[in-house]
PDB file of C-alpha atoms (C1' of nucleotides) in Angstrom:
ATOM      1  CA  MET A   6      57.274  89.228   1.952  1.00  0.00           C
ATOM      2  CA  LYS A   7      59.698  86.733   0.588  1.00  0.00           C
ATOM      3  CA  ASP A   8      59.448  85.686  -3.011  1.00  0.00           C
ATOM      4  CA  PHE A   9      62.666  83.808  -3.185  1.00  0.00           C
ATOM      5  CA  GLU A  10      61.751  82.038  -6.424  1.00  0.00           C
ATOM      6  CA  LYS A  11      61.442  85.339  -8.226  1.00  0.00           C
ATOM      7  CA  LEU A  12      64.604  86.580  -6.579  1.00  0.00           C
ATOM      8  CA  LEU A  13      66.494  83.580  -7.923  1.00  0.00           C
ATOM      9  CA  ARG A  14      65.010  83.838 -11.420  1.00  0.00           C
ATOM     10  CA  ASP A  15      65.786  87.549 -11.567  1.00  0.00           C
ATOM     11  CA  ASN A  16      69.401  86.606 -10.999  1.00  0.00           C
ATOM     12  CA  ASN A  17      69.443  83.827 -13.614  1.00  0.00           C
ATOM     13  CA  LEU A  18      69.659  81.160 -10.955  1.00  0.00           C
ATOM     14  CA  LYS A  19      67.481  78.086 -11.174  1.00  0.00           C
ATOM     15  CA  VAL A  20      65.003  77.431  -8.407  1.00  0.00           C
ATOM     16  CA  THR A  21      66.136  74.431  -6.392  1.00  0.00           C
ATOM     17  CA  LYS A  22      65.166  73.044  -3.026  1.00  0.00           C
ATOM     18  CA  GLY A  23      68.561  73.716  -1.559  1.00  0.00           C
ATOM     19  CA  ARG A  24      68.645  77.368  -2.547  1.00  0.00           C
ATOM     20  CA  ILE A  25      65.153  78.006  -1.252  1.00  0.00           C
ATOM     21  CA  ALA A  26      65.900  76.256   2.022  1.00  0.00           C
ATOM     22  CA  ILE A  27      69.056  78.298   2.553  1.00  0.00           C
ATOM     23  CA  LEU A  28      67.303  81.572   1.750  1.00  0.00           C
ATOM     24  CA  GLU A  29      64.426  80.773   4.079  1.00  0.00           C
ATOM     25  CA  LEU A  30      66.764  79.846   6.866  1.00  0.00           C
ATOM     26  CA  LEU A  31      68.740  83.067   6.535  1.00  0.00           C
ATOM     27  CA  TYR A  32      65.515  85.017   6.236  1.00  0.00           C
ATOM     28  CA  SER A  33      64.298  83.644   9.535  1.00  0.00           C
ATOM     29  CA  SER A  34      67.625  84.113  11.292  1.00  0.00           C
ATOM     30  CA  LYS A  35      68.171  87.332  13.192  1.00  0.00           C
ATOM     31  CA  ILE A  36      71.927  87.009  13.096  1.00  0.00           C
ATOM     32  CA  PRO A  37      74.532  85.983  10.519  1.00  0.00           C
ATOM     33  CA  MET A  38      75.176  82.257  10.307  1.00  0.00           C
ATOM     34  CA  ASN A  39      78.337  80.469   9.363  1.00  0.00           C
ATOM     35  CA  THR A  40      78.590  77.632   6.888  1.00  0.00           C
ATOM     36  CA  GLU A  41      78.473  74.857   9.439  1.00  0.00           C
ATOM     37  CA  GLU A  42      75.457  76.344  11.206  1.00  0.00           C
ATOM     38  CA  ILE A  43      73.581  76.684   7.947  1.00  0.00           C
ATOM     39  CA  PHE A  44      74.440  73.127   7.028  1.00  0.00           C
ATOM     40  CA  ASN A  45      73.152  71.821  10.351  1.00  0.00           C
ATOM     41  CA  TYR A  46      69.963  73.858  10.368  1.00  0.00           C
ATOM     42  CA  VAL A  47      68.771  73.160   6.843  1.00  0.00           C
ATOM     43  CA  ASP A  48      66.241  70.316   6.661  1.00  0.00           C
ATOM     44  CA  LYS A  49      68.065  67.088   5.827  1.00  0.00           C
ATOM     45  CA  ASP A  50      65.754  66.306   2.894  1.00  0.00           C
ATOM     46  CA  GLU A  51      66.459  69.615   1.229  1.00  0.00           C
ATOM     47  CA  LEU A  52      70.026  69.591   2.329  1.00  0.00           C
ATOM     48  CA  PRO A  53      72.587  70.015  -0.366  1.00  0.00           C
ATOM     49  CA  SER A  54      76.031  68.568   0.179  1.00  0.00           C
ATOM     50  CA  PHE A  55      78.631  70.726   1.835  1.00  0.00           C
ATOM     51  CA  THR A  56      80.072  71.305  -1.616  1.00  0.00           C
ATOM     52  CA  SER A  57      76.824  72.660  -2.986  1.00  0.00           C
ATOM     53  CA  LEU A  58      76.248  74.692   0.111  1.00  0.00           C
ATOM     54  CA  TYR A  59      79.507  76.530  -0.488  1.00  0.00           C
ATOM     55  CA  ARG A  60      78.703  76.982  -4.165  1.00  0.00           C
ATOM     56  CA  ILE A  61      75.230  78.309  -3.444  1.00  0.00           C
ATOM     57  CA  LEU A  62      76.447  80.703  -0.789  1.00  0.00           C
ATOM     58  CA  ASN A  63      79.070  82.072  -3.150  1.00  0.00           C
ATOM     59  CA  GLN A  64      76.603  82.468  -6.005  1.00  0.00           C
ATOM     60  CA  LEU A  65      74.092  84.237  -3.813  1.00  0.00           C
ATOM     61  CA  SER A  66      76.814  86.508  -2.464  1.00  0.00           C
ATOM     62  CA  GLU A  67      78.054  87.365  -5.933  1.00  0.00           C
ATOM     63  CA  ALA A  68      74.504  88.061  -7.009  1.00  0.00           C
ATOM     64  CA  GLY A  69      74.263  90.538  -4.153  1.00  0.00           C
ATOM     65  CA  ILE A  70      71.550  88.556  -2.386  1.00  0.00           C
ATOM     66  CA  LEU A  71      73.697  87.640   0.570  1.00  0.00           C
ATOM     67  CA  GLU A  72      76.333  89.475   2.499  1.00  0.00           C
ATOM     68  CA  LYS A  73      79.431  87.426   3.197  1.00  0.00           C
ATOM     69  CA  ASN A  74      81.842  88.332   5.961  1.00  0.00           C
ATOM     70  CA  LEU A  75      84.922  86.725   7.363  1.00  0.00           C
ATOM     71  CA  TYR A  76      84.959  87.055  11.137  1.00  0.00           C
ATOM     72  CA  GLN A  77      88.000  87.098  13.387  1.00  0.00           C
ATOM     73  CA  ASN A  78      87.312  83.509  14.361  1.00  0.00           C
ATOM     74  CA  GLY A  79      88.222  82.535  10.795  1.00  0.00           C
ATOM     75  CA  LEU A  80      84.747  81.462   9.707  1.00  0.00           C
ATOM     76  CA  LEU A  81      82.603  82.891   6.919  1.00  0.00           C
ATOM     77  CA  TYR A  82      79.237  84.268   7.995  1.00  0.00           C
ATOM     78  CA  TYR A  83      76.281  84.961   5.742  1.00  0.00           C
ATOM     79  CA  GLU A  84      73.139  87.021   6.096  1.00  0.00           C
ATOM     80  CA  LEU A  85      70.407  88.243   3.776  1.00  0.00           C
ATOM     81  CA  LYS A  86      71.313  91.597   2.313  1.00  0.00           C
ATOM     82  CA  GLY A  87      68.863  94.446   2.399  1.00  0.00           C
ATOM     83  CA  LYS A  88      67.749  93.839   5.918  1.00  0.00           C
ATOM     84  CA  LYS A  89      68.307  96.763   8.185  1.00  0.00           C
ATOM     85  CA  HIS A  90      71.980  97.579   8.408  1.00  0.00           C
ATOM     86  CA  ARG A  91      73.474  96.126  11.533  1.00  0.00           C
ATOM     87  CA  HIS A  92      76.670  95.249  13.282  1.00  0.00           C
ATOM     88  CA  TYR A  93      77.389  92.449  15.665  1.00  0.00           C
ATOM     89  CA  ILE A  94      79.366  91.522  18.710  1.00  0.00           C
ATOM     90  CA  ILE A  95      80.796  88.036  18.980  1.00  0.00           C
ATOM     91  CA  CYS A  96      81.771  86.182  22.152  1.00  0.00           C
ATOM     92  CA  SER A  97      85.408  85.134  22.154  1.00  0.00           C
ATOM     93  CA  LYS A  98      84.602  82.097  24.302  1.00  0.00           C
ATOM     94  CA  CYS A  99      81.398  80.510  23.004  1.00  0.00           C
ATOM     95  CA  GLY A 100      81.063  82.330  19.671  1.00  0.00           C
ATOM     96  CA  LYS A 101      77.586  83.692  20.439  1.00  0.00           C
ATOM     97  CA  ILE A 102      76.653  86.577  18.175  1.00  0.00           C
ATOM     98  CA  SER A 103      74.398  89.468  19.213  1.00  0.00           C
ATOM     99  CA  PRO A 104      73.257  92.325  17.016  1.00  0.00           C
ATOM    100  CA  ILE A 105      73.996  95.950  17.861  1.00  0.00           C
ATOM    101  CA  GLU A 106      71.410  98.460  16.769  1.00  0.00           C
ATOM    102  CA  HIS A 107      73.406 101.640  16.353  1.00  0.00           C
ATOM    103  CA  CYS A 108      75.790 102.185  13.478  1.00  0.00           C
ATOM    104  CA  PRO A 109      77.860 105.326  13.884  1.00  0.00           C
ATOM    105  CA  ILE A 110      79.972 104.463  10.902  1.00  0.00           C
ATOM    106  CA  SER A 111      78.260 106.291   8.075  1.00  0.00           C
ATOM    107  CA  GLU A 112      79.800 109.699   8.719  1.00  0.00           C
ATOM    108  CA  PHE A 113      83.087 108.034   9.504  1.00  0.00           C
ATOM    109  CA  VAL A 114      83.016 106.312   6.124  1.00  0.00           C
ATOM    110  CA  GLU A 115      82.577 109.632   4.377  1.00  0.00           C
ATOM    111  CA  GLU A 116      85.428 111.236   6.296  1.00  0.00           C
ATOM    112  CA  ALA A 117      87.644 108.275   5.573  1.00  0.00           C
ATOM    113  CA  SER A 118      86.835 108.452   1.897  1.00  0.00           C
ATOM    114  CA  ILE A 119      87.906 112.084   1.731  1.00  0.00           C
ATOM    115  CA  GLU A 120      90.986 111.456   3.840  1.00  0.00           C
ATOM    116  CA  THR A 121      92.324 108.522   1.836  1.00  0.00           C
ATOM    117  CA  GLY A 122      90.928 109.040  -1.657  1.00  0.00           C
ATOM    118  CA  TYR A 123      89.465 105.554  -1.702  1.00  0.00           C
ATOM    119  CA  VAL A 124      85.998 104.867  -3.047  1.00  0.00           C
ATOM    120  CA  VAL A 125      84.487 103.016  -0.116  1.00  0.00           C
ATOM    121  CA  GLU A 126      82.561  99.921  -1.140  1.00  0.00           C
ATOM    122  CA  ASP A 127      81.907  98.213   2.149  1.00  0.00           C
ATOM    123  CA  HIS A 128      82.709  98.289   5.806  1.00  0.00           C
ATOM    124  CA  VAL A 129      83.040  95.717   8.525  1.00  0.00           C
ATOM    125  CA  VAL A 130      82.707  96.445  12.209  1.00  0.00           C
ATOM    126  CA  GLU A 131      83.346  93.562  14.510  1.00  0.00           C
ATOM    127  CA  LEU A 132      83.280  93.780  18.287  1.00  0.00           C
ATOM    128  CA  ILE A 133      84.789  90.950  20.269  1.00  0.00           C
ATOM    129  CA  GLY A 134      83.935  90.372  23.895  1.00  0.00           C
ATOM    130  CA  ILE A 135      82.567  88.016  26.513  1.00  0.00           C
ATOM    131  CA  CYS A 136      78.839  87.371  26.455  1.00  0.00           C
ATOM    132  CA  PRO A 137      76.762  87.547  29.649  1.00  0.00           C
ATOM    133  CA  ASN A 138      76.607  83.759  29.923  1.00  0.00           C
ATOM    134  CA  CYS A 139      80.338  83.241  29.644  1.00  0.00           C
ATOM    135  CA  GLN A 140      80.981  85.978  32.172  1.00  0.00           C
ATOM    136  CA  LYS A 141      79.368  83.776  34.823  1.00  0.00           C
ATOM    137  CA  SER A 142      81.729  80.855  34.401  1.00  0.00           C
TER     138      SER A 142
ATOM    139  CA  MET B  23     112.668 104.418  21.620  1.00  0.00           C
ATOM    140  CA  LYS B  24     112.688 100.766  20.908  1.00  0.00           C
ATOM    141  CA  ASP B  25     114.290  98.424  23.367  1.00  0.00           C
ATOM    142  CA  PHE B  26     113.054  95.237  21.834  1.00  0.00           C
ATOM    143  CA  GLU B  27     115.527  93.100  23.749  1.00  0.00           C
ATOM    144  CA  LYS B  28     114.089  94.260  27.036  1.00  0.00           C
ATOM    145  CA  LEU B  29     110.589  93.867  25.692  1.00  0.00           C
ATOM    146  CA  LEU B  30     111.310  90.242  24.859  1.00  0.00           C
ATOM    147  CA  ARG B  31     112.999  89.492  28.161  1.00  0.00           C
ATOM    148  CA  ASP B  32     110.142  91.074  30.082  1.00  0.00           C
ATOM    149  CA  ASN B  33     107.872  88.574  28.389  1.00  0.00           C
ATOM    150  CA  ASN B  34     110.116  85.586  29.066  1.00  0.00           C
ATOM    151  CA  LEU B  35     111.044  85.270  25.438  1.00  0.00           C
ATOM    152  CA  LYS B  36     114.614  84.733  24.432  1.00  0.00           C
ATOM    153  CA  VAL B  37     116.335  87.340  22.320  1.00  0.00           C
ATOM    154  CA  THR B  38     116.917  85.957  18.842  1.00  0.00           C
ATOM    155  CA  LYS B  39     117.832  87.537  15.532  1.00  0.00           C
ATOM    156  CA  GLY B  40     114.529  86.579  13.971  1.00  0.00           C
ATOM    157  CA  ARG B  41     112.392  88.127  16.688  1.00  0.00           C
ATOM    158  CA  ILE B  42     114.384  91.343  16.688  1.00  0.00           C
ATOM    159  CA  ALA B  43     114.212  91.588  12.911  1.00  0.00           C
ATOM    160  CA  ILE B  44     110.457  91.089  12.888  1.00  0.00           C
ATOM    161  CA  LEU B  45     109.904  93.644  15.640  1.00  0.00           C
ATOM    162  CA  GLU B  46     112.092  96.206  13.890  1.00  0.00           C
ATOM    163  CA  LEU B  47     110.311  95.685  10.626  1.00  0.00           C
ATOM    164  CA  LEU B  48     106.886  96.132  12.202  1.00  0.00           C
ATOM    165  CA  TYR B  49     108.167  99.115  14.152  1.00  0.00           C
ATOM    166  CA  SER B  50     109.241 100.815  10.952  1.00  0.00           C
ATOM    167  CA  SER B  51     106.057  99.946   9.080  1.00  0.00           C
ATOM    168  CA  LYS B  52     103.259 102.479   9.112  1.00  0.00           C
ATOM    169  CA  ILE B  53     100.631  99.877   8.256  1.00  0.00           C
ATOM    170  CA  PRO B  54      99.856  96.299   9.279  1.00  0.00           C
ATOM    171  CA  MET B  55     101.735  93.638   7.344  1.00  0.00           C
ATOM    172  CA  ASN B  56     100.660  90.122   6.523  1.00  0.00           C
ATOM    173  CA  THR B  57     102.756  87.030   7.002  1.00  0.00           C
ATOM    174  CA  GLU B  58     104.029  86.837   3.456  1.00  0.00           C
ATOM    175  CA  GLU B  59     104.994  90.513   3.417  1.00  0.00           C
ATOM    176  CA  ILE B  60     106.890  90.163   6.660  1.00  0.00           C
ATOM    177  CA  PHE B  61     108.654  87.090   5.351  1.00  0.00           C
ATOM    178  CA  ASN B  62     109.722  88.892   2.200  1.00  0.00           C
ATOM    179  CA  TYR B  63     110.881  92.053   3.916  1.00  0.00           C
ATOM    180  CA  VAL B  64     112.955  90.527   6.697  1.00  0.00           C
ATOM    181  CA  ASP B  65     116.646  90.319   5.850  1.00  0.00           C
ATOM    182  CA  LYS B  66     117.443  86.868   4.469  1.00  0.00           C
ATOM    183  CA  ASP B  67     120.276  86.333   6.958  1.00  0.00           C
ATOM    184  CA  GLU B  68     118.063  86.953   9.936  1.00  0.00           C
ATOM    185  CA  LEU B  69     115.146  85.287   8.278  1.00  0.00           C
ATOM    186  CA  PRO B  70     113.532  82.502  10.181  1.00  0.00           C
ATOM    187  CA  SER B  71     111.688  79.841   8.242  1.00  0.00           C
ATOM    188  CA  PHE B  72     108.047  80.350   7.496  1.00  0.00           C
ATOM    189  CA  THR B  73     107.313  77.983  10.348  1.00  0.00           C
ATOM    190  CA  SER B  74     109.231  80.041  12.858  1.00  0.00           C
ATOM    191  CA  LEU B  75     107.770  83.222  11.509  1.00  0.00           C
ATOM    192  CA  TYR B  76     104.291  81.948  12.307  1.00  0.00           C
ATOM    193  CA  ARG B  77     105.392  80.771  15.713  1.00  0.00           C
ATOM    194  CA  ILE B  78     107.060  84.065  16.560  1.00  0.00           C
ATOM    195  CA  LEU B  79     104.095  86.097  15.395  1.00  0.00           C
ATOM    196  CA  ASN B  80     101.756  84.013  17.527  1.00  0.00           C
ATOM    197  CA  GLN B  81     103.962  84.274  20.594  1.00  0.00           C
ATOM    198  CA  LEU B  82     104.305  88.022  20.242  1.00  0.00           C
ATOM    199  CA  SER B  83     100.564  88.346  19.770  1.00  0.00           C
ATOM    200  CA  GLU B  84      99.820  86.239  22.822  1.00  0.00           C
ATOM    201  CA  ALA B  85     102.304  88.281  24.820  1.00  0.00           C
ATOM    202  CA  GLY B  86     100.351  91.371  23.834  1.00  0.00           C
ATOM    203  CA  ILE B  87     103.248  92.841  21.891  1.00  0.00           C
ATOM    204  CA  LEU B  88     101.569  92.522  18.518  1.00  0.00           C
ATOM    205  CA  GLU B  89      98.039  92.972  17.362  1.00  0.00           C
ATOM    206  CA  LYS B  90      96.821  90.229  15.050  1.00  0.00           C
ATOM    207  CA  ASN B  91      93.845  90.715  12.771  1.00  0.00           C
ATOM    208  CA  LEU B  92      92.204  88.620  10.120  1.00  0.00           C
ATOM    209  CA  TYR B  93      91.200  90.807   7.197  1.00  0.00           C
ATOM    210  CA  GLN B  94      88.398  90.149   4.732  1.00  0.00           C
ATOM    211  CA  ASN B  95      90.942  88.987   2.175  1.00  0.00           C
ATOM    212  CA  GLY B  96      91.581  85.979   4.398  1.00  0.00           C
ATOM    213  CA  LEU B  97      95.105  86.921   5.444  1.00  0.00           C
ATOM    214  CA  LEU B  98      96.440  87.607   8.920  1.00  0.00           C
ATOM    215  CA  TYR B  99      97.919  91.055   9.466  1.00  0.00           C
ATOM    216  CA  TYR B 100     100.187  92.103  12.301  1.00  0.00           C
ATOM    217  CA  GLU B 101     101.211  95.440  13.767  1.00  0.00           C
ATOM    218  CA  LEU B 102     102.995  96.610  16.875  1.00  0.00           C
ATOM    219  CA  LYS B 103     100.557  97.224  19.686  1.00  0.00           C
ATOM    220  CA  GLY B 104     100.646 100.400  21.651  1.00  0.00           C
ATOM    221  CA  LYS B 105     101.156 102.618  18.675  1.00  0.00           C
ATOM    222  CA  LYS B 106      98.449 105.171  18.268  1.00  0.00           C
ATOM    223  CA  HIS B 107      95.110 103.451  17.751  1.00  0.00           C
ATOM    224  CA  ARG B 108      94.219 103.358  14.084  1.00  0.00           C
ATOM    225  CA  HIS B 109      91.943 101.813  11.553  1.00  0.00           C
ATOM    226  CA  TYR B 110      92.631 101.009   7.953  1.00  0.00           C
ATOM    227  CA  ILE B 111      91.051 100.894   4.562  1.00  0.00           C
ATOM    228  CA  ILE B 112      92.052  98.132   2.165  1.00  0.00           C
ATOM    229  CA  CYS B 113      91.795  98.166  -1.630  1.00  0.00           C
ATOM    230  CA  SER B 114      89.662  95.334  -2.968  1.00  0.00           C
ATOM    231  CA  LYS B 115      91.703  95.243  -6.176  1.00  0.00           C
ATOM    232  CA  CYS B 116      95.389  95.593  -5.290  1.00  0.00           C
ATOM    233  CA  GLY B 117      95.238  95.061  -1.522  1.00  0.00           C
ATOM    234  CA  LYS B 118      96.858  98.391  -0.688  1.00  0.00           C
ATOM    235  CA  ILE B 119      96.269  99.425   2.907  1.00  0.00           C
ATOM    236  CA  SER B 120      95.985 103.025   4.071  1.00  0.00           C
ATOM    237  CA  PRO B 121      95.554 104.206   7.644  1.00  0.00           C
ATOM    238  CA  ILE B 122      92.588 106.296   8.756  1.00  0.00           C
ATOM    239  CA  GLU B 123      93.229 108.738  11.531  1.00  0.00           C
ATOM    240  CA  HIS B 124      89.869 109.122  13.181  1.00  0.00           C
ATOM    241  CA  CYS B 125      88.303 106.439  15.321  1.00  0.00           C
ATOM    242  CA  PRO B 126      84.713 107.230  16.280  1.00  0.00           C
ATOM    243  CA  ILE B 127      84.240 103.819  17.798  1.00  0.00           C
ATOM    244  CA  SER B 128      85.007 104.389  21.462  1.00  0.00           C
ATOM    245  CA  GLU B 129      81.591 105.755  22.442  1.00  0.00           C
ATOM    246  CA  PHE B 130      79.982 103.181  20.214  1.00  0.00           C
ATOM    247  CA  VAL B 131      81.790 100.410  22.059  1.00  0.00           C
ATOM    248  CA  GLU B 132      80.446 101.654  25.357  1.00  0.00           C
ATOM    249  CA  GLU B 133      76.892 101.851  24.055  1.00  0.00           C
ATOM    250  CA  ALA B 134      77.192  98.397  22.580  1.00  0.00           C
ATOM    251  CA  SER B 135      78.454  97.016  25.857  1.00  0.00           C
ATOM    252  CA  ILE B 136      75.447  98.365  27.709  1.00  0.00           C
ATOM    253  CA  GLU B 137      73.060  97.237  25.011  1.00  0.00           C
ATOM    254  CA  THR B 138      74.265  93.655  24.778  1.00  0.00           C
ATOM    255  CA  GLY B 139      75.727  92.935  28.203  1.00  0.00           C
ATOM    256  CA  TYR B 140      79.019  91.794  26.679  1.00  0.00           C
ATOM    257  CA  VAL B 141      82.341  92.809  28.137  1.00  0.00           C
ATOM    258  CA  VAL B 142      84.022  94.255  25.069  1.00  0.00           C
ATOM    259  CA  GLU B 143      87.607  93.111  24.647  1.00  0.00           C
ATOM    260  CA  ASP B 144      88.483  94.303  21.184  1.00  0.00           C
ATOM    261  CA  HIS B 145      87.060  95.828  18.057  1.00  0.00           C
ATOM    262  CA  VAL B 146      87.832  95.606  14.391  1.00  0.00           C
ATOM    263  CA  VAL B 147      86.858  98.202  11.830  1.00  0.00           C
ATOM    264  CA  GLU B 148      87.672  97.371   8.259  1.00  0.00           C
ATOM    265  CA  LEU B 149      86.789  99.554   5.310  1.00  0.00           C
ATOM    266  CA  ILE B 150      86.961  98.054   1.850  1.00  0.00           C
ATOM    267  CA  GLY B 151      87.182 100.203  -1.256  1.00  0.00           C
ATOM    268  CA  ILE B 152      89.133 101.089  -4.366  1.00  0.00           C
ATOM    269  CA  CYS B 153      92.374 102.973  -3.883  1.00  0.00           C
ATOM    270  CA  PRO B 154      93.159 106.079  -5.961  1.00  0.00           C
ATOM    271  CA  ASN B 155      95.540 104.144  -8.196  1.00  0.00           C
ATOM    272  CA  CYS B 156      93.085 101.382  -9.029  1.00  0.00           C
ATOM    273  CA  GLN B 157      90.380 103.948  -9.746  1.00  0.00           C
ATOM    274  CA  LYS B 158      92.391 105.097 -12.762  1.00  0.00           C
ATOM    275  CA  SER B 159      92.485 101.711 -14.473  1.00  0.00           C
TER     276      SER B 159
ATOM    277  C1'  DG C   4      67.150  67.961 -24.740  1.00  0.00           C
ATOM    278  C1'  DT C   5      70.504  71.231 -22.708  1.00  0.00           C
ATOM    279  C1'  DG C   6      72.939  73.833 -19.629  1.00  0.00           C
ATOM    280  C1'  DG C   7      73.005  74.722 -15.084  1.00  0.00           C
ATOM    281  C1'  DA C   8      73.004  72.154 -10.400  1.00  0.00           C
ATOM    282  C1'  DT C   9      74.676  68.484  -7.559  1.00  0.00           C
ATOM    283  C1'  DG C  10      77.788  65.079  -5.126  1.00  0.00           C
ATOM    284  C1'  DC C  11      81.922  62.739  -4.403  1.00  0.00           C
ATOM    285  C1'  DA C  12      86.662  62.803  -4.003  1.00  0.00           C
ATOM    286  C1'  DA C  13      90.671  65.151  -4.614  1.00  0.00           C
ATOM    287  C1'  DA C  14      93.059  69.575  -4.643  1.00  0.00           C
ATOM    288  C1'  DC C  15      94.127  74.043  -2.368  1.00  0.00           C
ATOM    289  C1'  DC C  16      96.359  77.048   0.711  1.00  0.00           C
ATOM    290  C1'  DA C  17      97.346  79.502   4.770  1.00  0.00           C
ATOM    291  C1'  DT C  18      98.430  78.005   9.074  1.00  0.00           C
ATOM    292  C1'  DT C  19      99.765  74.556  12.688  1.00  0.00           C
ATOM    293  C1'  DT C  20     102.115  70.605  14.693  1.00  0.00           C
ATOM    294  C1'  DG C  21     105.597  66.527  15.509  1.00  0.00           C
ATOM    295  C1'  DC C  22     110.020  65.610  16.015  1.00  0.00           C
ATOM    296  C1'  DA C  23     114.974  65.942  15.845  1.00  0.00           C
ATOM    297  C1'  DC C  24     118.569  69.244  16.012  1.00  0.00           C
ATOM    298  C1'  DG C  25     120.653  73.784  17.359  1.00  0.00           C
ATOM    299  C1'  DC C  26     121.554  77.681  20.195  1.00  0.00           C
ATOM    300  C1'  DC C  27     120.513  81.349  23.994  1.00  0.00           C
ATOM    301  C1'  DA C  28     120.879  82.062  28.979  1.00  0.00           C
TER     302       DA C  28
ATOM    303  C1'  DT D  26     123.875  72.037  30.363  1.00  0.00           C
ATOM    304  C1'  DG D  27     118.893  72.446  30.009  1.00  0.00           C
ATOM    305  C1'  DG D  28     115.248  74.143  27.835  1.00  0.00           C
ATOM    306  C1'  DC D  29     113.559  77.158  24.544  1.00  0.00           C
ATOM    307  C1'  DG D  30     114.028  78.129  19.509  1.00  0.00           C
ATOM    308  C1'  DT D  31     114.388  76.401  14.845  1.00  0.00           C
ATOM    309  C1'  DG D  32     113.601  73.876  10.466  1.00  0.00           C
ATOM    310  C1'  DC D  33     111.793  70.337   7.756  1.00  0.00           C
ATOM    311  C1'  DA D  34     108.070  67.678   6.479  1.00  0.00           C
ATOM    312  C1'  DA D  35     103.660  66.196   7.338  1.00  0.00           C
ATOM    313  C1'  DA D  36      99.043  67.220   9.180  1.00  0.00           C
ATOM    314  C1'  DT D  37      95.020  70.292   9.638  1.00  0.00           C
ATOM    315  C1'  DG D  38      90.741  72.444   8.381  1.00  0.00           C
ATOM    316  C1'  DG D  39      87.830  75.393   5.933  1.00  0.00           C
ATOM    317  C1'  DT D  40      87.003  76.163   1.264  1.00  0.00           C
ATOM    318  C1'  DT D  41      87.339  75.242  -3.793  1.00  0.00           C
ATOM    319  C1'  DT D  42      87.609  72.486  -8.034  1.00  0.00           C
ATOM    320  C1'  DG D  43      87.308  68.401 -11.598  1.00  0.00           C
ATOM    321  C1'  DC D  44      84.353  65.452 -13.399  1.00  0.00           C
ATOM    322  C1'  DA D  45      80.503  62.512 -14.052  1.00  0.00           C
ATOM    323  C1'  DT D  46      75.576  62.458 -13.131  1.00  0.00           C
ATOM    324  C1'  DC D  47      71.077  64.679 -12.395  1.00  0.00           C
ATOM    325  C1'  DC D  48      67.365  67.889 -12.797  1.00  0.00           C
ATOM    326  C1'  DA D  49      65.023  72.525 -13.691  1.00  0.00           C
ATOM    327  C1'  DC D  50      63.267  74.804 -17.586  1.00  0.00           C
TER     328       DC D  50
END
DNA sequence: GTGGATGCAAACCATTTGCACGCCA
DNA sequence: TGGCGTGCAAATGGTTTGCATCCAC
């Protein structure tokens, strides 16, 4: 289940309406959301200002609760960490994001680590294409 | 070889010192370069202003001559298209970029296309880690 | 009560655009 | 010569920061 209050306290973050609302939204979302989407979807009563939204998202990312990724469209996307590892494909016309189940990257990451001598911390795979809807028009 | 003048003319772009200098720099570079790096490396005499640099890079990208990618550090990187397909790993401390030879993505792209119904146009693979040098400190 | 959390406005910064001038074809 | 290319300065847009106020603990 989702004990977001404990999660916040464990990370020395106070429990506030805004933080809970953001965590619940991202918990219920199947795909990463960008800042504007989160802002629009959070209940207006519990809605922090845009400023606070950015601050909260950064805190939660630094705490390792969220995963923060910059997509090729120039926007920051957030998702709850710890969910099943996934990659996404984004439509270059309408911006629709769909998850992709397979991740063939793990072995690749290991090879790359040996090849380059880097300690790999993270990886980003982004596919760009045209979604079924946009193909029609 | 590198007949950049012809390449420009074929794309209805006039041959100018700045464009040639940028193309030669990217041709000689083994890794993608960001805007600031390109600006600093181009010979001052042939150096367009920052404004023109951006404009040239966008034109060349739109013409399909360059590949333009937004990395997780928030900067745009450019490389000559048509070179052997490669991915890169970037150091989260110093920003050093190293190429990775293998690309296991092709089959993955096909699977993903079938799975999601998207027509895949492009893919980005970005590994983030600590380079050998930064591991020492 | 106190330090973290919030909101507003202003700052940031890479990138883009408007406009007048300059140069390639 | 005509139109693309250039440079300067100003605008843009997503994100961050300063500072005064507010609220969780």
